[in-house]
Short mmCIF file of C-alpha atoms and ligand atoms in Angstrom, two decimals:
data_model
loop_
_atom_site.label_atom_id
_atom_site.label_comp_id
_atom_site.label_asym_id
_atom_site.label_seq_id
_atom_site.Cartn_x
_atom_site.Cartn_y
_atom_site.Cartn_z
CA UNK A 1 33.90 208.20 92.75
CA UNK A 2 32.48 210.93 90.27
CA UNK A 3 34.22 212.03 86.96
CA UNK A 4 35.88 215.00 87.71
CA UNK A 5 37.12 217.47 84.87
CA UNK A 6 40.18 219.47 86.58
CA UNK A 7 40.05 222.38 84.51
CA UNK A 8 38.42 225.34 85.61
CA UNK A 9 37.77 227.24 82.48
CA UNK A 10 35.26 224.72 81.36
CA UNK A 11 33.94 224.55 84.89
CA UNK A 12 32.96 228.09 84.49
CA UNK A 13 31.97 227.94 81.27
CA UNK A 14 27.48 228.37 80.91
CA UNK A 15 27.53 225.57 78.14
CA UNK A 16 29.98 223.55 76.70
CA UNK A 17 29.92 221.67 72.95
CA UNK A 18 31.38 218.36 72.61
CA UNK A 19 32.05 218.98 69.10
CA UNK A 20 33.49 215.94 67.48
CA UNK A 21 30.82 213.40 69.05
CA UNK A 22 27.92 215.66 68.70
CA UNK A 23 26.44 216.47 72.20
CA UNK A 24 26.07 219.70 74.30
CA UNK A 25 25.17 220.62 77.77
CA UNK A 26 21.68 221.05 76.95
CA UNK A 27 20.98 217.57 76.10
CA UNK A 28 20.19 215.85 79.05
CA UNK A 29 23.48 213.72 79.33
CA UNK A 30 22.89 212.47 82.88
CA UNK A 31 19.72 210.77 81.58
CA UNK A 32 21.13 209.64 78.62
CA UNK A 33 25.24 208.64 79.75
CA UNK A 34 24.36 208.65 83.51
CA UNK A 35 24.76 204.75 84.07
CA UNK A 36 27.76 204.39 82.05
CA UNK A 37 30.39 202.56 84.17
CA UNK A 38 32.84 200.99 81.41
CA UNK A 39 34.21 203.10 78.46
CA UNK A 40 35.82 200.86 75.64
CA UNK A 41 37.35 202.26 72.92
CA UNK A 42 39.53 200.75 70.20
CA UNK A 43 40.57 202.34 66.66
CA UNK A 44 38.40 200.72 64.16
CA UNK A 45 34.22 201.68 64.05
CA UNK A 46 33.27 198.17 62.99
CA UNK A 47 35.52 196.62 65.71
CA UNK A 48 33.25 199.08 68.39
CA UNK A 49 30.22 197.57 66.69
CA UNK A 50 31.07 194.07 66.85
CA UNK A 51 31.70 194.51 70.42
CA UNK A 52 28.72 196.09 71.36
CA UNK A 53 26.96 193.02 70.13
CA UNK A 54 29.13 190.78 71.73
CA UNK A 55 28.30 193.10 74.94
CA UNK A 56 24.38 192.51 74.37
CA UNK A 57 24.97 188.91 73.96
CA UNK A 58 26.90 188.45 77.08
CA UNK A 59 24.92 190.71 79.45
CA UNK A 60 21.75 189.64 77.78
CA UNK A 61 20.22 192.93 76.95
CA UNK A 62 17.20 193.56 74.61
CA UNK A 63 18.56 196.81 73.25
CA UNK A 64 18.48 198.43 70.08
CA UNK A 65 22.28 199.41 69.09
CA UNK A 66 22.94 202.26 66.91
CA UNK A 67 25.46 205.18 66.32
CA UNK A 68 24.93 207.92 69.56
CA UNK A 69 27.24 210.32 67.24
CA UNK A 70 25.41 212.84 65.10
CA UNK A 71 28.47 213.74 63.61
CA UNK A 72 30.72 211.39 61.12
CA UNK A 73 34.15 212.17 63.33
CA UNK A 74 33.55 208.95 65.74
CA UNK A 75 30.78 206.37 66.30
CA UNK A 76 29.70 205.26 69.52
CA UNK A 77 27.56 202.68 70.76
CA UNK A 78 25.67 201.96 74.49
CA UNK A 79 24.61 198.84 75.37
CA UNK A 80 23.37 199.33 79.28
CA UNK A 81 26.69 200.38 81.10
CA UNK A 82 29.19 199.84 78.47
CA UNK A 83 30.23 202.47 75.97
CA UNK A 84 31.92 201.35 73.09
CA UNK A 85 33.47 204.24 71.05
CA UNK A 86 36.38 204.08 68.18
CA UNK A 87 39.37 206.34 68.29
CA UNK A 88 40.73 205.89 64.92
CA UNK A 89 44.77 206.03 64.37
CA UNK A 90 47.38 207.72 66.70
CA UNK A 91 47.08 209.61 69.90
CA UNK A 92 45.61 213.28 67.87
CA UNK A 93 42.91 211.44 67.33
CA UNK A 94 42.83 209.70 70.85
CA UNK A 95 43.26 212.62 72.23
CA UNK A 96 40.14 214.78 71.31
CA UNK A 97 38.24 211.74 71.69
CA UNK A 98 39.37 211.63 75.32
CA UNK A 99 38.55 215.03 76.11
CA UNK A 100 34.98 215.25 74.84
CA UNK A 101 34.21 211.32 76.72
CA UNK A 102 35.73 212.50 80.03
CA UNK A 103 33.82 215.79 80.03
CA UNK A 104 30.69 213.48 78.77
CA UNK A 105 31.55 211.33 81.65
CA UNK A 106 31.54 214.43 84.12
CA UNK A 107 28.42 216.30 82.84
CA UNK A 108 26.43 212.65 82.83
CA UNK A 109 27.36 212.27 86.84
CA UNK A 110 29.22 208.80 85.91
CA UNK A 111 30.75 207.46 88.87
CA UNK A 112 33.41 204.45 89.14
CA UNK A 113 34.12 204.10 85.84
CA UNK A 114 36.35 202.01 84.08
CA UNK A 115 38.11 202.93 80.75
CA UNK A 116 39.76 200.22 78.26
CA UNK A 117 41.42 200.45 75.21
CA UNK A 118 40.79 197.04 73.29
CA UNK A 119 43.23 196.97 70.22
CA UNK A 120 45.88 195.64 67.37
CA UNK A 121 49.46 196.16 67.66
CA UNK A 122 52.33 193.96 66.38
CA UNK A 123 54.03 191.76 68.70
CA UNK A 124 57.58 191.65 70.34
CA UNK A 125 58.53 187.63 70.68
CA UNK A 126 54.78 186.75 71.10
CA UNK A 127 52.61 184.60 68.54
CA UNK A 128 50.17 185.95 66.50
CA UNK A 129 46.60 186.13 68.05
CA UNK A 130 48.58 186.70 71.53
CA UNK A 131 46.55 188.86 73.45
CA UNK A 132 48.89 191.38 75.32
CA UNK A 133 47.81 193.09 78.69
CA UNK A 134 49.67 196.55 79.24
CA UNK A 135 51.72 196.65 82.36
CA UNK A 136 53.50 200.10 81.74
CA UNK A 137 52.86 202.26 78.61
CA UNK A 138 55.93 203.43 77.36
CA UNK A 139 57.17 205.82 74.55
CA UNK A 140 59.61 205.15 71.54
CA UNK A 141 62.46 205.73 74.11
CA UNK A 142 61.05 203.37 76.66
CA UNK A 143 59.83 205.96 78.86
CA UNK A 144 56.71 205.51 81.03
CA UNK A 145 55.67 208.87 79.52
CA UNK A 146 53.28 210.97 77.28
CA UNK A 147 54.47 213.92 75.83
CA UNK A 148 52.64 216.80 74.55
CA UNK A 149 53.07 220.11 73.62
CA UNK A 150 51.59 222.76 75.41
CA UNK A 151 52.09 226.30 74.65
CA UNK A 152 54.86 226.08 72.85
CA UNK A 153 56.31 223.80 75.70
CA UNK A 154 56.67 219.97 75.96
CA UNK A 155 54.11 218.82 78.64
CA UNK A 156 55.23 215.07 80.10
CA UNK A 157 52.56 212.87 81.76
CA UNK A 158 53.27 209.43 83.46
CA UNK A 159 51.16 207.06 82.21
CA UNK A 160 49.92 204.85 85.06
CA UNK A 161 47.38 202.32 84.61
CA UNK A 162 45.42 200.22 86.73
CA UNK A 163 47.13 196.98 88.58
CA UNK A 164 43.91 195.74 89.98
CA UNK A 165 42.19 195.63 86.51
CA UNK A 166 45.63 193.98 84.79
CA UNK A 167 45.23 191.56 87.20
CA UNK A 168 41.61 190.80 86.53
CA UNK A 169 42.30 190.46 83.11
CA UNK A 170 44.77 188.08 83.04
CA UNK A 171 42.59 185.87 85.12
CA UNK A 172 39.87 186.41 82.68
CA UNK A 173 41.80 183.57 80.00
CA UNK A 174 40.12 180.46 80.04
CA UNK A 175 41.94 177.06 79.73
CA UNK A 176 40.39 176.23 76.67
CA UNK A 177 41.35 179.36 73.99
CA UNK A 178 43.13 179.24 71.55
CA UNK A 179 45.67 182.01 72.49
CA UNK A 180 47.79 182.61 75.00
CA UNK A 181 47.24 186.08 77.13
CA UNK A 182 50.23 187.67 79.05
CA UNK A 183 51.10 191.02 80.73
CA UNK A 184 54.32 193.13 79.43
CA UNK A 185 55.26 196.58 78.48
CA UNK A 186 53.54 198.11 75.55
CA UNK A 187 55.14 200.91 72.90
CA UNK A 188 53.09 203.71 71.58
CA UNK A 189 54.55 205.55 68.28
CA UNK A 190 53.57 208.29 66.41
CA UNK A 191 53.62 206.59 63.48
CA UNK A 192 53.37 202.57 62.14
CA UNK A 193 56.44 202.65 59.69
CA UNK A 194 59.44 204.17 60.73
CA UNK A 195 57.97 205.07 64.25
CA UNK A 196 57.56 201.42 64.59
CA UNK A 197 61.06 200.56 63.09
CA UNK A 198 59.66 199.22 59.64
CA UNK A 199 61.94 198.60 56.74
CA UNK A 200 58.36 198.49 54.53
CA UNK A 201 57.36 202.70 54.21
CA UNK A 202 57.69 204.60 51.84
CA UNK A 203 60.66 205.96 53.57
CA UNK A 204 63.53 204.30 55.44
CA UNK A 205 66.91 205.05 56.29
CA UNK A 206 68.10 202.16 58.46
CA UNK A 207 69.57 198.62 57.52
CA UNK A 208 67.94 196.15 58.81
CA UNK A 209 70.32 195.02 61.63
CA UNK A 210 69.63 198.91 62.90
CA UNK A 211 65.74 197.83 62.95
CA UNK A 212 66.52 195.18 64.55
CA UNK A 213 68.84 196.02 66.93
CA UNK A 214 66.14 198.08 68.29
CA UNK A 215 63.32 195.85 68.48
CA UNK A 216 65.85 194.05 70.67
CA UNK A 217 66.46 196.64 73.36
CA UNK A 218 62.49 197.27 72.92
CA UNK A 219 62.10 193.27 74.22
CA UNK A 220 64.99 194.09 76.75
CA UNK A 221 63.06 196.81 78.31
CA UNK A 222 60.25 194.73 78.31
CA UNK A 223 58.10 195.55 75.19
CA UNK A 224 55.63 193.14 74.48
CA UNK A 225 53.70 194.81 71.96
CA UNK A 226 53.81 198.34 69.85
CA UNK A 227 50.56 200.47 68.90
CA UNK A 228 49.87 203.62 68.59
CA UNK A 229 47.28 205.10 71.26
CA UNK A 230 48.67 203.16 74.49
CA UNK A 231 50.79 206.03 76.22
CA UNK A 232 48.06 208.95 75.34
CA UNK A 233 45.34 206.80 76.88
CA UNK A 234 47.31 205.83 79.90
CA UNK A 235 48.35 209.23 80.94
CA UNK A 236 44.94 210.81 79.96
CA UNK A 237 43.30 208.96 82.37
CA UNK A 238 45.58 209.24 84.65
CA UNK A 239 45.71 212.71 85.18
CA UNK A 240 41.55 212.51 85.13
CA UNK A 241 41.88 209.93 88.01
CA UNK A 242 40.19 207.29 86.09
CA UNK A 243 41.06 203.75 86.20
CA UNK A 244 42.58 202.45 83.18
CA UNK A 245 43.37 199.27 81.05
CA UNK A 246 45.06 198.53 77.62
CA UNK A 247 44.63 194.75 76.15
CA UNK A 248 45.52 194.30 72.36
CA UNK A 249 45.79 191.47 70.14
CA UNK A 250 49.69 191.18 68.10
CA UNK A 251 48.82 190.44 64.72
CA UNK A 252 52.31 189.70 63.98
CA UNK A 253 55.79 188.89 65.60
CA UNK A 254 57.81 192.04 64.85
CA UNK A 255 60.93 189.75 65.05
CA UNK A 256 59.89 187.88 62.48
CA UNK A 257 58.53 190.91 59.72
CA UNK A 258 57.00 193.93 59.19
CA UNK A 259 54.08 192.84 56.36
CA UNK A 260 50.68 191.87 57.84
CA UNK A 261 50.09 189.14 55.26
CA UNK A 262 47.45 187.78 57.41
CA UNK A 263 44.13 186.61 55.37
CA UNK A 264 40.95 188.95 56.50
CA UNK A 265 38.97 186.57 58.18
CA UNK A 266 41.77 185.55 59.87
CA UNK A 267 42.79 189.32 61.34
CA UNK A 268 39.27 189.36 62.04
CA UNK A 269 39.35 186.31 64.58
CA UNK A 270 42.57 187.58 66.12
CA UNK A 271 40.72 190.48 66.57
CA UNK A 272 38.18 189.06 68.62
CA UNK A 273 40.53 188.02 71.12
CA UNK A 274 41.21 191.22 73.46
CA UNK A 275 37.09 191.75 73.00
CA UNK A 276 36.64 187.68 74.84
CA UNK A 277 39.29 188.86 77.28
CA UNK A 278 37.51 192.21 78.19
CA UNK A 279 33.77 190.76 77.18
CA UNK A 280 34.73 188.27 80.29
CA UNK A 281 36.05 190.91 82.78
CA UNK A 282 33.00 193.67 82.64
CA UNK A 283 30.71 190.45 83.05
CA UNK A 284 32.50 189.51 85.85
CA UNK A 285 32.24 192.99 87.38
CA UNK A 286 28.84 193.63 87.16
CA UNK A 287 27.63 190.03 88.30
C1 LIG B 301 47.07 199.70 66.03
O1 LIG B 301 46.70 199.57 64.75
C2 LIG B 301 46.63 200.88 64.14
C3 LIG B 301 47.65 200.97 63.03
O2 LIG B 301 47.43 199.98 62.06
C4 LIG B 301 46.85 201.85 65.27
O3 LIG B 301 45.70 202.56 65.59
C5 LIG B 301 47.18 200.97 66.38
O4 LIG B 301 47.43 201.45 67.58
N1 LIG B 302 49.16 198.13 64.84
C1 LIG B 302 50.36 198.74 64.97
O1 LIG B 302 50.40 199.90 65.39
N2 LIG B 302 51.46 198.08 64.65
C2 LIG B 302 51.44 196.82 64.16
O2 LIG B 302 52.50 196.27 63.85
C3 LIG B 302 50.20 196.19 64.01
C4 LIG B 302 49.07 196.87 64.35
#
């Protein structure tokens, strides 16, 4: 299935910019994009990076890997069919990202792709280093739903992901890691201290059995994890009829504390947990 774009005004438009990650219409995008079949994005540039090697490692490719982005807004990296682009923090920044990689996606003649968000969040009753596959993307009010206003107007998307990949990826664990992988409901905020319930901001006017109390009906609704992108990616690619994933590592147990204390070298291991997970799957699917 091609990448369609359904909006007409750029359909009729003679050339189109794709400002923030530096490419146009005239550059020949179907020679350069055209074999793209997964799209992975997670917040962090460095993250991106160390998955694109990981991607040349597994699928044992002799390429060169280095920033596609002329401009300093994103940085995105090929490595045969994979795309590995960061996002940064919060859905804004999701957002624009989205728009320009779709419409990339579309102008290159991409068909049957596959997007996935590989990322941190904290954890609901999981350990840390628990790598948590998104069932339903849900908002701070436990709603399968992205919001966003349009002219003046609150726009609501449902955020529906892919079953068929969730499944794959769960079966992508093998016996012997260290961490356990499991499927549940994950909650996107606008924000990582209050949004996310913390009693550790600058600002906060809850006690902490409020805080609490909430996390609690966020594990009765089935909350796994929290992060900040989930719902925005889900209902984005939704609504551009590609097939979608979510798997992020919980750095931390919410129900246990707010602080990520964690040593460095240590987040950075956890981190590498969602990119096995995924690493494994895109293998799998092009073998
Ligand atoms: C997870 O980690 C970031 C905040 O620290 C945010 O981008 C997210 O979703
Ligand atoms: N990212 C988040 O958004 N929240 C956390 O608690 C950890 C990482």
């Amino acid at each position: 299935m091609e990448c369609k774009i359904p909006n007409k005004h750029v359909l009729q438009q003679k050339k189109d910019f794709l400002y923030h990650i530096g490419y146009s219409t005239d550059d020949d995008l179907p020679q350069k994009f055209g074999d793209v079949k997964f799209v992975c994005m997670g917040g962090s540039a460095n993250r991106m990076l160390v998955f694109a090697e990981l991607m040349r490692k597994e699928l044992g490719l002799d390429v060169e890997i280095k920033d596609m982005c002329s401009t300093d807004r994103y940085s995105m990296y090929k490595v045969g069919p994979v795309l590995a682009v960061n996002h940064h923090m919060g859905m804004p920044s999701l957002s624009i990202l989205l728009n320009e990689i779709v419409k990339l996606l579309h102008y290159a003649k991409c068909s049957d792709v596959v997007m996935i968000r590989i990322g941190t969040s904290g954890g609901i009753g999981v350990k840390p280093g628990t790598v948590v596959v998104t069932e339903t993307a849900v908002n701070e009010m436990f709603e399968p739903i992205y919001n966003i206003a349009v002219l003046g107007k609150i726009k609501s998307r449902q955020t529906k992901l892919s079953e068929e990949i969730l499944k794959t990826l769960l079966q992508c664990k093998h016996k012997s890691d260290p961490f356990d992988v499991v499927k549940g409901n994950t909650m996107s905020t606008s924000d990582f201290y209050e949004g996310q319930g913390r009693l550790d901001g600058a600002l906060c006017d809850y006690t902490e059995k409020e805080k609490m109390e909430y996390l609690k009906i966020a594990e009765q609704n089935g909350v796994k994890n929290i992060e900040m992108e989930s719902t925005c990616f889900a209902a984005m690619c939704d609504a551009v009829g590609l097939r979608g994933a979510i798997v992020c590592v919980a750095l931390l147990n919410r129900l246990e504390g707010d602080q990520i204390e964690t040593p460095t070298e240590e987040l950075k291991r956890m981190e590498d947990n969602p990119q096995k997970i995924v690493s494994r799957y895109i293998k799998q699917k092009l073998n």
